[in-house]
PDB file of C-alpha atoms in Angstrom:
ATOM      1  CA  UNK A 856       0.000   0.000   0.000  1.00  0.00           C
ATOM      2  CA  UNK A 857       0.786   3.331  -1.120  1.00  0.00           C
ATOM      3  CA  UNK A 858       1.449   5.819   2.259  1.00  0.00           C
ATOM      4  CA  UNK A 859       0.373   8.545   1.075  1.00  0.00           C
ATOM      5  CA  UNK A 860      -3.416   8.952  -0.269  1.00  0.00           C
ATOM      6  CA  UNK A 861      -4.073   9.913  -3.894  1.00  0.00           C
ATOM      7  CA  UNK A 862      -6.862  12.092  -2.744  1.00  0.00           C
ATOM      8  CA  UNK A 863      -4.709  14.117  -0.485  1.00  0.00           C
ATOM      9  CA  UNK A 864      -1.933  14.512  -3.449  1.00  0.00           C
ATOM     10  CA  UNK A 865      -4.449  15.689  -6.304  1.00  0.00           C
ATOM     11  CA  UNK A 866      -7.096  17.206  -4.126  1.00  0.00           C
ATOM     12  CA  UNK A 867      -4.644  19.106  -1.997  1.00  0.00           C
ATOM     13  CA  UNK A 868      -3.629  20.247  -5.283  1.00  0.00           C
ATOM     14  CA  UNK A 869       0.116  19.197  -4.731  1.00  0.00           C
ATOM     15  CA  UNK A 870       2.545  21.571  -7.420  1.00  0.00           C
ATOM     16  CA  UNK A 871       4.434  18.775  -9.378  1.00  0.00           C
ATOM     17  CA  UNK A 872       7.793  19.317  -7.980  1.00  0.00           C
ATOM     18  CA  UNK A 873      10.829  17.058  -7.140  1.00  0.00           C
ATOM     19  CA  UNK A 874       8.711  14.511  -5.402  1.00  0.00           C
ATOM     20  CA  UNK A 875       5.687  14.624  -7.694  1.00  0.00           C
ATOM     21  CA  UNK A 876       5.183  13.859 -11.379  1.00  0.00           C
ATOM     22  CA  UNK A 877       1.446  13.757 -13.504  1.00  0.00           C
ATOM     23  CA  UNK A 878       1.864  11.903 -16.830  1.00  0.00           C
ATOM     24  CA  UNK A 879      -1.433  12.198 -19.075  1.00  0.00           C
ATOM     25  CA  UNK A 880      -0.747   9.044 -20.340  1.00  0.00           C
ATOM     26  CA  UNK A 881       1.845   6.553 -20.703  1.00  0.00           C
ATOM     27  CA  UNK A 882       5.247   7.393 -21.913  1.00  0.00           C
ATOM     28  CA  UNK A 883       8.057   4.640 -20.954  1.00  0.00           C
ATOM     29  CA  UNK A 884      10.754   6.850 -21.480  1.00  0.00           C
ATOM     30  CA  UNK A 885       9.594   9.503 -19.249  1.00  0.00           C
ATOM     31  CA  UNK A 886       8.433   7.238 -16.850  1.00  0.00           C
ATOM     32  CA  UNK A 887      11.087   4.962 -16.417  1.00  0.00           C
ATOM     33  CA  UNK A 888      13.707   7.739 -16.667  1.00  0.00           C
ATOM     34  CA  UNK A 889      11.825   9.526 -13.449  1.00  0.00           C
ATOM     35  CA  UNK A 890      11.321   6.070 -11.466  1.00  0.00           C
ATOM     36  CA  UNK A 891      15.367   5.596 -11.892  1.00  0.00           C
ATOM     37  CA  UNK A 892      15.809   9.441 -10.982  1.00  0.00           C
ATOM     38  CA  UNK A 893      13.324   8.794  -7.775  1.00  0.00           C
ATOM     39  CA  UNK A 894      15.510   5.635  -6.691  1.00  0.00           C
ATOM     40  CA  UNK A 895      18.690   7.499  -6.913  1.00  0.00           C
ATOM     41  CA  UNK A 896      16.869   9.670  -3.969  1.00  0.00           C
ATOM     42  CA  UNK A 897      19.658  12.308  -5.646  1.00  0.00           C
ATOM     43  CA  UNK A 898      18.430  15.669  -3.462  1.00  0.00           C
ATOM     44  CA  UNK A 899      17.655  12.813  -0.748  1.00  0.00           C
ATOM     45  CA  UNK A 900      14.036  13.602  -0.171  1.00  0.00           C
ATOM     46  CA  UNK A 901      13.189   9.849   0.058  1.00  0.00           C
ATOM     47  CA  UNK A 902      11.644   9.174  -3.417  1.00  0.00           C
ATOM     48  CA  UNK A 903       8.723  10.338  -4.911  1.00  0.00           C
ATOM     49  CA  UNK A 904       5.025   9.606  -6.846  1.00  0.00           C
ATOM     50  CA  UNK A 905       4.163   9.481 -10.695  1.00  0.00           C
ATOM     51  CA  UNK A 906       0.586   9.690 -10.979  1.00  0.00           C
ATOM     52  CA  UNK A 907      -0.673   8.281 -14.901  1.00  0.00           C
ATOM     53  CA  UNK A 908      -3.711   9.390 -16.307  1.00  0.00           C
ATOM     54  CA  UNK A 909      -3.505  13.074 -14.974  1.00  0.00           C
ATOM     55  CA  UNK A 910      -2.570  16.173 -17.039  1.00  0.00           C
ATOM     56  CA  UNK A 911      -0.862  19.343 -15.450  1.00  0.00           C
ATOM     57  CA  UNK A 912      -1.017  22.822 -16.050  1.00  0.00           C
ATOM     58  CA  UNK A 913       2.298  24.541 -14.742  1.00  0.00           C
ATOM     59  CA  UNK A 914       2.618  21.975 -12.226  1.00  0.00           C
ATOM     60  CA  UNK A 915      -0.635  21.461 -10.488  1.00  0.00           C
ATOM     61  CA  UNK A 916      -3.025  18.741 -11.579  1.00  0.00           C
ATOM     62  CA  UNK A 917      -5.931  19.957 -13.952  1.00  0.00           C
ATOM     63  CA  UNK A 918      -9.468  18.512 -13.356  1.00  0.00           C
ATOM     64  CA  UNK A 919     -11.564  16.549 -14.592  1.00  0.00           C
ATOM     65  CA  UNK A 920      -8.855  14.135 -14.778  1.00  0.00           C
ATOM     66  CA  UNK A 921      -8.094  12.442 -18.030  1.00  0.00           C
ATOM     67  CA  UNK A 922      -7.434   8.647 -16.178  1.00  0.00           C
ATOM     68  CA  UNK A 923      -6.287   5.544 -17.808  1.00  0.00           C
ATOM     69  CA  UNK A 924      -8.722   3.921 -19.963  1.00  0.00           C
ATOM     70  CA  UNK A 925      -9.455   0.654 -18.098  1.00  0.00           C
ATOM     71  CA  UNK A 926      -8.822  -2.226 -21.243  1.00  0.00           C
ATOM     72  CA  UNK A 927      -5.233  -0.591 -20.906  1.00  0.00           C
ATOM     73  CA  UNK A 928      -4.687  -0.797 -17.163  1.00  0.00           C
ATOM     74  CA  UNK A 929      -3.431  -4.563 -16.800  1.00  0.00           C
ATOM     75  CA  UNK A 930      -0.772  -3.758 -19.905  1.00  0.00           C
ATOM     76  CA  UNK A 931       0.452  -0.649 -18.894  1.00  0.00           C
ATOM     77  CA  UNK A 932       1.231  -2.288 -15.202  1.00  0.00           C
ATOM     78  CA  UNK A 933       2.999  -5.686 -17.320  1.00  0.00           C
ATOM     79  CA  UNK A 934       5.149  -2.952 -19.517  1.00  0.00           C
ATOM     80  CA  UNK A 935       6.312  -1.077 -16.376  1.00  0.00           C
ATOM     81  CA  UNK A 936       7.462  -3.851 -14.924  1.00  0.00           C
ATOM     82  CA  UNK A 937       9.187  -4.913 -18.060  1.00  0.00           C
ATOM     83  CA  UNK A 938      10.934  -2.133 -18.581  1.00  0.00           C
ATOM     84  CA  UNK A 939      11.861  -1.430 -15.034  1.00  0.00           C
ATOM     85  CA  UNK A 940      13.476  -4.916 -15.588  1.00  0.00           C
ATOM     86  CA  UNK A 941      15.864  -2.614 -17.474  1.00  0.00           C
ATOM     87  CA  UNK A 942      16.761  -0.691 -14.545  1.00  0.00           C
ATOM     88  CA  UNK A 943      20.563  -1.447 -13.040  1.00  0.00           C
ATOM     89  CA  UNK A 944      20.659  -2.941 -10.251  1.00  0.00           C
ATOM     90  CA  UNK A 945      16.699  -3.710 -10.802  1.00  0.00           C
ATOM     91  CA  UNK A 946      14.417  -1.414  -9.121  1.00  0.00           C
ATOM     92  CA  UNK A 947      10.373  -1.720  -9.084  1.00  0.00           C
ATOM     93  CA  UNK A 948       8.250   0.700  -7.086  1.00  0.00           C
ATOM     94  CA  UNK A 949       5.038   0.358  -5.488  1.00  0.00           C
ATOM     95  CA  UNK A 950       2.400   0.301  -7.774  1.00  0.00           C
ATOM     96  CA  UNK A 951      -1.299   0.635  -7.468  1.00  0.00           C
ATOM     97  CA  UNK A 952      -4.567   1.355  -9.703  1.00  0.00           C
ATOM     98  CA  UNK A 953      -6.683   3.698  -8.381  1.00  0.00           C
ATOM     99  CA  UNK A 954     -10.697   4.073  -9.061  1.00  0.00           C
ATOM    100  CA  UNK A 955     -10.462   7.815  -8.390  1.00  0.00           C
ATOM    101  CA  UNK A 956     -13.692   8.303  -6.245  1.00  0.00           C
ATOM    102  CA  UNK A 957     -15.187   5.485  -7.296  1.00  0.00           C
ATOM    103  CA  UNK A 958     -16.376   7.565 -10.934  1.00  0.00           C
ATOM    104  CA  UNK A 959     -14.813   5.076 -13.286  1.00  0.00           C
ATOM    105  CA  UNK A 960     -11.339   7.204 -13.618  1.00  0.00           C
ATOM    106  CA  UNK A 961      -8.696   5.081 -13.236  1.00  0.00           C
ATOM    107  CA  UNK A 962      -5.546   6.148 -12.460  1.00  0.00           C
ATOM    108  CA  UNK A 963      -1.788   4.296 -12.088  1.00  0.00           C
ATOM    109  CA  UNK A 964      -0.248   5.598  -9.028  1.00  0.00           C
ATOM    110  CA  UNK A 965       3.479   4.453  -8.468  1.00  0.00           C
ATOM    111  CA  UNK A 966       5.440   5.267  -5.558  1.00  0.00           C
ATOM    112  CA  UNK A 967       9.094   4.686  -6.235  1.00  0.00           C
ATOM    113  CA  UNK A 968      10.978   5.127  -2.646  1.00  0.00           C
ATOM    114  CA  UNK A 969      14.443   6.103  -2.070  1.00  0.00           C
ATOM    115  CA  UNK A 970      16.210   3.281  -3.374  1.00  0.00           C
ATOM    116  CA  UNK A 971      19.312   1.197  -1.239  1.00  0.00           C
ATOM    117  CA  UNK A 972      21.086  -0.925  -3.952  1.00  0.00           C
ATOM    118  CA  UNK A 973      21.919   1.943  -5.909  1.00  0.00           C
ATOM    119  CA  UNK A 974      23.181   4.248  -8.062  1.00  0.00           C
ATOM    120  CA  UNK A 975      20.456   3.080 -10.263  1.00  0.00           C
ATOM    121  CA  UNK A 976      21.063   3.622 -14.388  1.00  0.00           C
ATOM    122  CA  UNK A 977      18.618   2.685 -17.174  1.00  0.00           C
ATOM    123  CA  UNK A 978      18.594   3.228 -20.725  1.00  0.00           C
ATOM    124  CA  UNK A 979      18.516   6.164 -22.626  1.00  0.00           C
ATOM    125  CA  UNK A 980      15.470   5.102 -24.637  1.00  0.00           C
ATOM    126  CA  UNK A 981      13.531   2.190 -24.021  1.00  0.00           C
ATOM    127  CA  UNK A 982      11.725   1.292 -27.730  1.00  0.00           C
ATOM    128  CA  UNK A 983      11.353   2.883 -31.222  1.00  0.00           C
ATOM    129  CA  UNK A 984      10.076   6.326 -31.675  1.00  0.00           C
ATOM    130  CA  UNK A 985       9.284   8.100 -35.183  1.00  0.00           C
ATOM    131  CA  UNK A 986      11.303   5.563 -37.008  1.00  0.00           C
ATOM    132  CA  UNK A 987      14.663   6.533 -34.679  1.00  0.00           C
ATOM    133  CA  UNK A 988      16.660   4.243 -33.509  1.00  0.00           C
ATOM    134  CA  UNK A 989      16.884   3.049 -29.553  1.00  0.00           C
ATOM    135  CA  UNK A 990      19.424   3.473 -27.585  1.00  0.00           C
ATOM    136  CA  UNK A 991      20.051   1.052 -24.754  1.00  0.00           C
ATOM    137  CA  UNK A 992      23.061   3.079 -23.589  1.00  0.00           C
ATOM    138  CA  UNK A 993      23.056   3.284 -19.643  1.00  0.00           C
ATOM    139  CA  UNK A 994      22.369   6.540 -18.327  1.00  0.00           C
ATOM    140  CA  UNK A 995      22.325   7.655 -14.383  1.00  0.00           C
ATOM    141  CA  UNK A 996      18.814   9.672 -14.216  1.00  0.00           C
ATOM    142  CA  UNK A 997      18.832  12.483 -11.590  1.00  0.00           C
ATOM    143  CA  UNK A 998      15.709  14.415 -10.465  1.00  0.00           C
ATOM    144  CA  UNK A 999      17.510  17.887  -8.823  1.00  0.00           C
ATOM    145  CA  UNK A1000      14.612  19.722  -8.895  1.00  0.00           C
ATOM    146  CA  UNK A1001      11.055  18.985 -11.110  1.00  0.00           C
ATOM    147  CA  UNK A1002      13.228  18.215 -13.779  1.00  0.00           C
ATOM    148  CA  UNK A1003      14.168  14.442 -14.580  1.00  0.00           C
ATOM    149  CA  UNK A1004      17.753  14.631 -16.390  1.00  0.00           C
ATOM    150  CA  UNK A1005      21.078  12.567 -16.716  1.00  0.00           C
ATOM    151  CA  UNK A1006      23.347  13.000 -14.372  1.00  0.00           C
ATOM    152  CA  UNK A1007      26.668  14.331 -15.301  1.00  0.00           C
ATOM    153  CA  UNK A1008      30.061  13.501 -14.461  1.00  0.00           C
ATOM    154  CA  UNK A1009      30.468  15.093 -10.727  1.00  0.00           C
ATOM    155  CA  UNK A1010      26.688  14.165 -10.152  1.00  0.00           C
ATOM    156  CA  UNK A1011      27.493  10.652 -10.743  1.00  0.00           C
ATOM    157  CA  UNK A1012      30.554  10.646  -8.640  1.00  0.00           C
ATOM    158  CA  UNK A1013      28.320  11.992  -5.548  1.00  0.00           C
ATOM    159  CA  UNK A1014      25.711   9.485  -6.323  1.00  0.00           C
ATOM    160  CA  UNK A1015      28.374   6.932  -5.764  1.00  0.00           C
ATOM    161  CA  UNK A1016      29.572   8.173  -2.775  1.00  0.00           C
ATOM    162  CA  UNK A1017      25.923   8.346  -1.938  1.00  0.00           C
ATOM    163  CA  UNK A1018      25.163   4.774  -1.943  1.00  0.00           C
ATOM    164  CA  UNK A1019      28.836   3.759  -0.385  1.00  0.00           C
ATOM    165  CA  UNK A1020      28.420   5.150   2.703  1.00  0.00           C
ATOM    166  CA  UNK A1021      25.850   2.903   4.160  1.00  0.00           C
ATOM    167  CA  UNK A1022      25.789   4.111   7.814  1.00  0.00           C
ATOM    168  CA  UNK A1023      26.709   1.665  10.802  1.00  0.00           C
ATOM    169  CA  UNK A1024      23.832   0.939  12.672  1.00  0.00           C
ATOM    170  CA  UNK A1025      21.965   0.031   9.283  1.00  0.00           C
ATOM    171  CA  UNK A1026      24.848  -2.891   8.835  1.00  0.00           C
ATOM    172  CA  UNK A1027      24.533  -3.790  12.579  1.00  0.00           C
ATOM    173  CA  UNK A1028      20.671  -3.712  12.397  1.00  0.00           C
ATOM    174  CA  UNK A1029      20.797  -5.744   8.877  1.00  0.00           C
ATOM    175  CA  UNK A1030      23.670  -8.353  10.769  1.00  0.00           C
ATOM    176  CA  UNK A1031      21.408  -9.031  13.822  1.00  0.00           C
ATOM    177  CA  UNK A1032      18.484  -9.620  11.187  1.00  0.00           C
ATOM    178  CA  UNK A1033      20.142 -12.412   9.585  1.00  0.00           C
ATOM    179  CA  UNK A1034      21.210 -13.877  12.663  1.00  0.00           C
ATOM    180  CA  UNK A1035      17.291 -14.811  14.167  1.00  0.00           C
ATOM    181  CA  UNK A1036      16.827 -16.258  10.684  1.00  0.00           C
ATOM    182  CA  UNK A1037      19.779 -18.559  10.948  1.00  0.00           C
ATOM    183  CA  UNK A1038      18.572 -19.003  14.659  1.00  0.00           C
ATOM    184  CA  UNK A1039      14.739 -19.813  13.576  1.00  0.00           C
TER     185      UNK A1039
END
């Protein structure tokens, strides 16, 4: 389950920012670029949400939402998880369908936490678009502000450094852990 509600992101009429993204509709690229940016946790502000099937006007959700139509719902879910299977090391966030107020408007609503395995990378383009080619070239995503980009060199090198400096206690807490399984 989702923590936070879906109501109290679109109705508190949340600005799309660096823990919030509304897609219209489904755009793998995009998508998967921002859940790889979100596990990288880059401005560390512990992930963030991508909400499908609702378009934005300067950052704010616009209603009546557009939704998802529901004969696309189960193959959207199967192709994010596909192509999240492209994600290195493999990341998959939480993901839920939401009947928004129980009106027939479904939305997908992903919540893609701060990740622990990282830095996370995933290709530059995902499939074919206007007849151009795709390139499956590993790229670091970032998400610095409400802007999902590469990373560049020195942003890369603190993403690293990032993710190598796992703290103590979590190793202690994570060594104790495996010991009651060995025990049980």
């Amino acid at each position: 389950m989702i923590p936070l509600k879906i109501e109290t992101l679109l109705e508190g009429r949340v600005v799309e920012h660096d823990r919030v993204e509304y897609k219209t509709g489904w755009n793998p690229n995009d998508i998967i670029h921002s859940i790889c940016a979100f596990a990288n946790d880059y401005d560390n502000t512990n992930g963030g949400y991508i909400v499908i099937g609702v378009k934005e006007s300067n950052g704010m959700p616009v209603f009546p939402l557009v939704g998802v139509p529901k004969e696309k719902l189960d193959s959207i879910q199967q192709e994010i998880f596909q192509y999240c299977n492209q994600i290195i090391p493999r990341y998959i966030p939480r993901m839920e369908v939401v009947d928004y107020k129980n009106e027939g408007i479904y939305l997908i609503y992903l919540w893609c936490s701060a990740g622990d395995s990282g830095p996370y990378q995933a290709p530059k383009s995902l499939y074919v678009e206007n007849g151009e080619k795709a390139d499956k070239s590993l790229k670091y995503w970032i998400r610095p502000a409400s802007l999902t980009t590469d990373a560049k060199q020195d942003e890369i090198s603190e993403l690293f450094d990032k993710f190598n400096s796992v703290p103590l206690c979590h190793l202690m807490t994570v060594s104790i852990e495996r010991r009651k399984l060995m025990i049980s």
